[in-house]
Short mmCIF file of C-alpha atoms and ligand atoms in Angstrom, two decimals:
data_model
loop_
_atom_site.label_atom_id
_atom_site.label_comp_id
_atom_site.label_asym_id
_atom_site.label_seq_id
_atom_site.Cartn_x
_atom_site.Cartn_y
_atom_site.Cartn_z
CA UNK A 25 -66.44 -281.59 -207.46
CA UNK A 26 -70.10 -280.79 -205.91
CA UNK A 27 -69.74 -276.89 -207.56
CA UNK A 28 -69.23 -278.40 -210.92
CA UNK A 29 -71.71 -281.06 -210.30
CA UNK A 30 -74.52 -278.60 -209.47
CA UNK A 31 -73.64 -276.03 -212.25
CA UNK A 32 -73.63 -279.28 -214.31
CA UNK A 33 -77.60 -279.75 -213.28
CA UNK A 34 -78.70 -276.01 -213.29
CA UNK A 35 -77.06 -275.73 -216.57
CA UNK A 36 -79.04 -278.83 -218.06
CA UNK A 37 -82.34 -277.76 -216.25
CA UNK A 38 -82.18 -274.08 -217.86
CA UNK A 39 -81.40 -275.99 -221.18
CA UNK A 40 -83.98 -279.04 -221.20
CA UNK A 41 -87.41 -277.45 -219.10
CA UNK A 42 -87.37 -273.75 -220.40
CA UNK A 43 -85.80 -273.78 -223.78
CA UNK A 44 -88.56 -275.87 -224.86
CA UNK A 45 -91.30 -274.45 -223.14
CA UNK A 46 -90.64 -271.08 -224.75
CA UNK A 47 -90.13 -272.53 -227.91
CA UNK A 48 -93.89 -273.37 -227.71
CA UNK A 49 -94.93 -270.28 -226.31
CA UNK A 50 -93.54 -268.94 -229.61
CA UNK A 51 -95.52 -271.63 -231.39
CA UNK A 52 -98.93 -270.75 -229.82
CA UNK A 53 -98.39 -267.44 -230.22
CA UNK A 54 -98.00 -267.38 -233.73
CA UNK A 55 -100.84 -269.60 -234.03
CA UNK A 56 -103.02 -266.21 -232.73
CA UNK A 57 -104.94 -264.43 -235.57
CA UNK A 58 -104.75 -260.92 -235.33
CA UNK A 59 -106.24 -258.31 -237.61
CA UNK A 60 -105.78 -255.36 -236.28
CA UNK A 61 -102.13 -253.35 -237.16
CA UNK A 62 -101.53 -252.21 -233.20
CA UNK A 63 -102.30 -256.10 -232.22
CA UNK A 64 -99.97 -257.51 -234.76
CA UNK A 65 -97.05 -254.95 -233.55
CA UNK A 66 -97.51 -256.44 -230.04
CA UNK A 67 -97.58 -259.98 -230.80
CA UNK A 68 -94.34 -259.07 -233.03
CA UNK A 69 -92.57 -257.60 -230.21
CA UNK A 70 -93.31 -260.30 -227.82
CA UNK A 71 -92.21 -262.69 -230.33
CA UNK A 72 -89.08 -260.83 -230.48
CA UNK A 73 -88.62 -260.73 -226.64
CA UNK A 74 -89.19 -264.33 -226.17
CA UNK A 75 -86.50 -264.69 -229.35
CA UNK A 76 -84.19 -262.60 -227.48
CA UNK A 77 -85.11 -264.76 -224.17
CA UNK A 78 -84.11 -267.69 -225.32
CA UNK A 79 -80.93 -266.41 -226.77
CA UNK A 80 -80.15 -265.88 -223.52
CA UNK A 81 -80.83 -268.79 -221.86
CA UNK A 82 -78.53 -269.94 -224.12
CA UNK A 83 -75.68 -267.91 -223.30
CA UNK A 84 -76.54 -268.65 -219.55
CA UNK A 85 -76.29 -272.61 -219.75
CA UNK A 86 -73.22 -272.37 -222.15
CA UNK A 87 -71.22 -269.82 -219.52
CA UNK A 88 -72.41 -272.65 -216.78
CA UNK A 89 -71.50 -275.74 -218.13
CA UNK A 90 -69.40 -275.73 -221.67
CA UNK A 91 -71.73 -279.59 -222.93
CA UNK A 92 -69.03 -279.43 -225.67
CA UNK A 93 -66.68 -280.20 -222.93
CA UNK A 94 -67.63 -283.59 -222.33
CA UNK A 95 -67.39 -284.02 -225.97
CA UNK A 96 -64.30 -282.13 -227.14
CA UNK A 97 -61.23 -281.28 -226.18
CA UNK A 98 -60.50 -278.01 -224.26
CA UNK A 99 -58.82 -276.62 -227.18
CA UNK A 100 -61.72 -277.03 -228.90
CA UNK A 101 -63.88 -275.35 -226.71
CA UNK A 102 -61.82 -272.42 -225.40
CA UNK A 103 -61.73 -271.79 -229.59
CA UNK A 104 -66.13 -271.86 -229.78
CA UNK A 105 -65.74 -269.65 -226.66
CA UNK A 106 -63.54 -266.96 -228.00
CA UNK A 107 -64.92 -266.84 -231.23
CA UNK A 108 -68.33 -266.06 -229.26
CA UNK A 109 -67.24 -263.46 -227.31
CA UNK A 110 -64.97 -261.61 -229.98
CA UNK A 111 -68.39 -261.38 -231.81
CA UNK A 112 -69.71 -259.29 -229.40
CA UNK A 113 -66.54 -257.20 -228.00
CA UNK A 114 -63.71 -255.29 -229.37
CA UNK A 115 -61.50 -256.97 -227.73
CA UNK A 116 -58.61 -259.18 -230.02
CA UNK A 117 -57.83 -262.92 -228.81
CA UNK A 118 -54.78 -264.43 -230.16
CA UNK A 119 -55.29 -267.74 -228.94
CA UNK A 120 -52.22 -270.44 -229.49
CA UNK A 121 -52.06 -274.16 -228.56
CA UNK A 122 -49.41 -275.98 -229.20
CA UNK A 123 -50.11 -279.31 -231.06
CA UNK A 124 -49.68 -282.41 -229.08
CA UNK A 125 -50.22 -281.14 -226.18
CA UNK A 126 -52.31 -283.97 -223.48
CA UNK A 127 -54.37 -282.36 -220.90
CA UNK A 128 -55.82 -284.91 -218.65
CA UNK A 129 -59.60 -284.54 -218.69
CA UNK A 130 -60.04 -283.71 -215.26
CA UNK A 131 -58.65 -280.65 -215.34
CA UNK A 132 -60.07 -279.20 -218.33
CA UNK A 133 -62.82 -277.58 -216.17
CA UNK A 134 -60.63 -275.72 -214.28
CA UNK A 135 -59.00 -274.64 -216.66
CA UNK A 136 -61.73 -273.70 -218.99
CA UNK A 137 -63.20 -271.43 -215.69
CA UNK A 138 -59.56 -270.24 -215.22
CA UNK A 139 -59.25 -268.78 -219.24
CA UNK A 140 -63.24 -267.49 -218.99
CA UNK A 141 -61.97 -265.30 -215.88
CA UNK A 142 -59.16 -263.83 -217.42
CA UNK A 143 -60.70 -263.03 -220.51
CA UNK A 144 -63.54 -261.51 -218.24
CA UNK A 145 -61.23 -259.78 -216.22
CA UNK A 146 -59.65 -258.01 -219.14
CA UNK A 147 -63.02 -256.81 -221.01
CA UNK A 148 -64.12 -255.98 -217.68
CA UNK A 149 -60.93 -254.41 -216.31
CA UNK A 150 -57.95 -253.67 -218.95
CA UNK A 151 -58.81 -251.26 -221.03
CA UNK A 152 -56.92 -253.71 -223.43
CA UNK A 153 -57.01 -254.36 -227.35
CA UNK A 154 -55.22 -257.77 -227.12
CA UNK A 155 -55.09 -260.55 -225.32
CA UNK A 156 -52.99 -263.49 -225.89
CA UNK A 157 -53.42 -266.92 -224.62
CA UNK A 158 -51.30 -269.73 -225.03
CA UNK A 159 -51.64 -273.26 -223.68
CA UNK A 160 -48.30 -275.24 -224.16
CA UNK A 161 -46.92 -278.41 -222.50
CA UNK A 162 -42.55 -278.59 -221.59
CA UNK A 163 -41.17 -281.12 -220.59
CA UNK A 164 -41.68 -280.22 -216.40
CA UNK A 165 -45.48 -279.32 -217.37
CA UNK A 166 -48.16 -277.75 -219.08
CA UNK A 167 -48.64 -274.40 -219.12
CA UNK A 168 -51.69 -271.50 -219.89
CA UNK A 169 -50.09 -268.33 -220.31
CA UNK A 170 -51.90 -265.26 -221.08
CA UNK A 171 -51.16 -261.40 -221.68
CA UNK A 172 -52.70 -258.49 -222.18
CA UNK A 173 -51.83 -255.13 -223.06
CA UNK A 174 -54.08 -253.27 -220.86
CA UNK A 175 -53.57 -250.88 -217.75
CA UNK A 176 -52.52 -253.28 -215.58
CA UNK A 177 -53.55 -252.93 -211.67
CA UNK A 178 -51.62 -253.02 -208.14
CA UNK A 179 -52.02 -256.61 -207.58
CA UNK A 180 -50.67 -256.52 -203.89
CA UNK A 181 -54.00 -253.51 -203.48
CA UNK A 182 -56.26 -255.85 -204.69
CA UNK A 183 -55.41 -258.41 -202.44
CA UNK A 184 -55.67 -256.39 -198.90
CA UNK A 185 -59.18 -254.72 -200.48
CA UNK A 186 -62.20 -256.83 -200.63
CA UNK A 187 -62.53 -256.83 -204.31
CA UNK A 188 -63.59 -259.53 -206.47
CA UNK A 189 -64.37 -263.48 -206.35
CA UNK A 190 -62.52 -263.63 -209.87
CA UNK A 191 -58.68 -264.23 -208.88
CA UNK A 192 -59.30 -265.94 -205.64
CA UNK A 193 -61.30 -268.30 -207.83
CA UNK A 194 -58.23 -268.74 -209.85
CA UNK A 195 -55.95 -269.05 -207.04
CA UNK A 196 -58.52 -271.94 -205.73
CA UNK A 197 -58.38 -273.85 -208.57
CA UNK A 198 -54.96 -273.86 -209.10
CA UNK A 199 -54.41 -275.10 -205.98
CA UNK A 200 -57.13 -277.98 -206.89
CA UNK A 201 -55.28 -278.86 -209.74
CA UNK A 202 -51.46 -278.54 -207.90
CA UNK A 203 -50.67 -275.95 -210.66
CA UNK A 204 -48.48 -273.11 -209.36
CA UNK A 205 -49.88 -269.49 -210.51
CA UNK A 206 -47.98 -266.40 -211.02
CA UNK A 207 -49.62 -263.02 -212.06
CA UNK A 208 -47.10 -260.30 -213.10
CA UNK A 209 -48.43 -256.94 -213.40
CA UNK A 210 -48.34 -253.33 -212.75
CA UNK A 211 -50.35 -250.01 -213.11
CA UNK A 212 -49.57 -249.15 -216.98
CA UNK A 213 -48.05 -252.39 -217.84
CA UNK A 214 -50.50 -255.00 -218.61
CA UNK A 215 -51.48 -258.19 -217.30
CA UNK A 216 -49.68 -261.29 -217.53
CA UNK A 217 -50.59 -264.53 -215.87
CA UNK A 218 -48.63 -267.99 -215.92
CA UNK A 219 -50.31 -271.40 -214.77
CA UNK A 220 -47.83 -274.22 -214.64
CA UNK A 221 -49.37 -277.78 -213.86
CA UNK A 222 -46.50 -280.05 -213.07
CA UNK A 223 -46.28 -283.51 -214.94
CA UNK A 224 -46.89 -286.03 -212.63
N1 ATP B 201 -56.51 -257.95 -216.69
C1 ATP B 201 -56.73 -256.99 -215.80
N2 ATP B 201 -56.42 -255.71 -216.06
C2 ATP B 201 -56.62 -254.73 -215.14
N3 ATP B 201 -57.12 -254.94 -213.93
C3 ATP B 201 -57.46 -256.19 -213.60
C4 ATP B 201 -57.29 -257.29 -214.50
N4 ATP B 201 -57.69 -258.42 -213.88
C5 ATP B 201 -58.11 -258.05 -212.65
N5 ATP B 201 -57.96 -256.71 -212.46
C6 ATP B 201 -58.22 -255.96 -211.22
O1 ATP B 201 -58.23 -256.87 -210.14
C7 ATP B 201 -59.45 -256.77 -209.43
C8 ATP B 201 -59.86 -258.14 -208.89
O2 ATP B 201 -60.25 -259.01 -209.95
P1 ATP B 201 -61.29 -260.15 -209.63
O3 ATP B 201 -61.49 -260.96 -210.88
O4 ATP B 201 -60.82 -260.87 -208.42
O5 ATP B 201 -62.59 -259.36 -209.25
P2 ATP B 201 -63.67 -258.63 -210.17
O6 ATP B 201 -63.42 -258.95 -211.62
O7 ATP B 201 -63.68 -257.20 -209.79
O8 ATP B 201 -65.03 -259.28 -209.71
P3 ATP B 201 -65.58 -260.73 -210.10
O9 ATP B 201 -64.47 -261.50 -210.75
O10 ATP B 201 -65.99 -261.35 -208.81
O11 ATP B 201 -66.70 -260.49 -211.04
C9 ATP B 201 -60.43 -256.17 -210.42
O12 ATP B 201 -61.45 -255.48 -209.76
C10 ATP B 201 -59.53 -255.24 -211.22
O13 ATP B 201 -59.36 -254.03 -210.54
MG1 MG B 202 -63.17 -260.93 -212.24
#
């Protein structure tokens, strides 16, 4: 898929021609003698910025292209994901996979993009203080179910205003992958979206 392919490059760009180059920045810069207190503060805060710059960068490749999923399984990676963002939010994941459970490669992506938008939608949106996520396979299919606890919306409102890219996004690549989606909620009563991907 050309999006994937393309967020694929940026993401590798970001990470091989700028990561380094600030790195040396840093390097150079702390090669700079400084005597004076006022001159040293600056250089310190700079160094600090760049720090905090290429923390960033980080962040930005990772959210474009997990490069643990060509490595890992999505499991693996939706666990390093969640465990990075519930460092930095209140927000509880309960995140379940069943054992055994095959997910053909090709569809990991989407459904890697598919749990990052739902757990974006509910810091973003929810108001919640859990979320559950479950990925389990039956015997029709496999299955990523997820829950939270939040204050729900009017999901037939959404749909007539012109809102977000978020659960269109969804909707596309569930139909990429044939999965069927169903989102059940309500003002009040949380969130709760079902993604069944048929066996073939
Ligand atoms: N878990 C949730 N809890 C409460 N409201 C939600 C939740 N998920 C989505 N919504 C509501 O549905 C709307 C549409 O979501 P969607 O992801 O399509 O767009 P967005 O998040 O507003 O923008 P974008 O995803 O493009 O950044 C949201 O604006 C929000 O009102
Ligand atoms: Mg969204």
């Amino acid at each position: 898929m050309i999006q994937e392919q393309e967020r694929k490059r940026i993401a590798n760009d970001l990470h091989d021609s700028l990561g380094p180059m600030l790195s040396t920045v840093k390097l150079y810069m702390h090669g700079i003698a400084v005597s004076n207190d006022a001159d040293k503060q600056s250089l310190s805060k700079a160094s600090g910025y760049i720090d905090e710059t290429i923390n960033n960068l980080r962040e930005i490749s990772y959210n474009l292209l997990p490069s643990s999923l060509n490595r890992n399984d999505l499991v693996i990676v939706v666990r390093e994901y969640i465990s990075r963002i519930t460092s930095h939010h209140l927000l509880k994941i309960k995140f379940e996979a069943a054992q055994n459970v095959t997910i053909q490669k090709k569809i990991e992506i989407h459904l890697f993009r598919i749990i990052q938008e739902i757990v974006h939608n509910t810091i973003k949106h929810a108001d919640a203080t859990v979320l559950k996520l479950l990925i389990t396979g039956q015997s029709d299919g496999l299955f990523l179910i997820s829950e939270d606890n939040g204050k729900g919306f009017d999901l037939n409102g959404t749909r007539e205003g012109a809102g977000g890219l978020g659960l269109k996004s969804i909707e596309n690549r569930c139909e990429m992958i044939d999965a069927t989606l169903k989102i059940i909620t309500a003002k009040n009563e949380g969130c709760k979206i079902i993604i069944k991907v048929p066996n073939k």
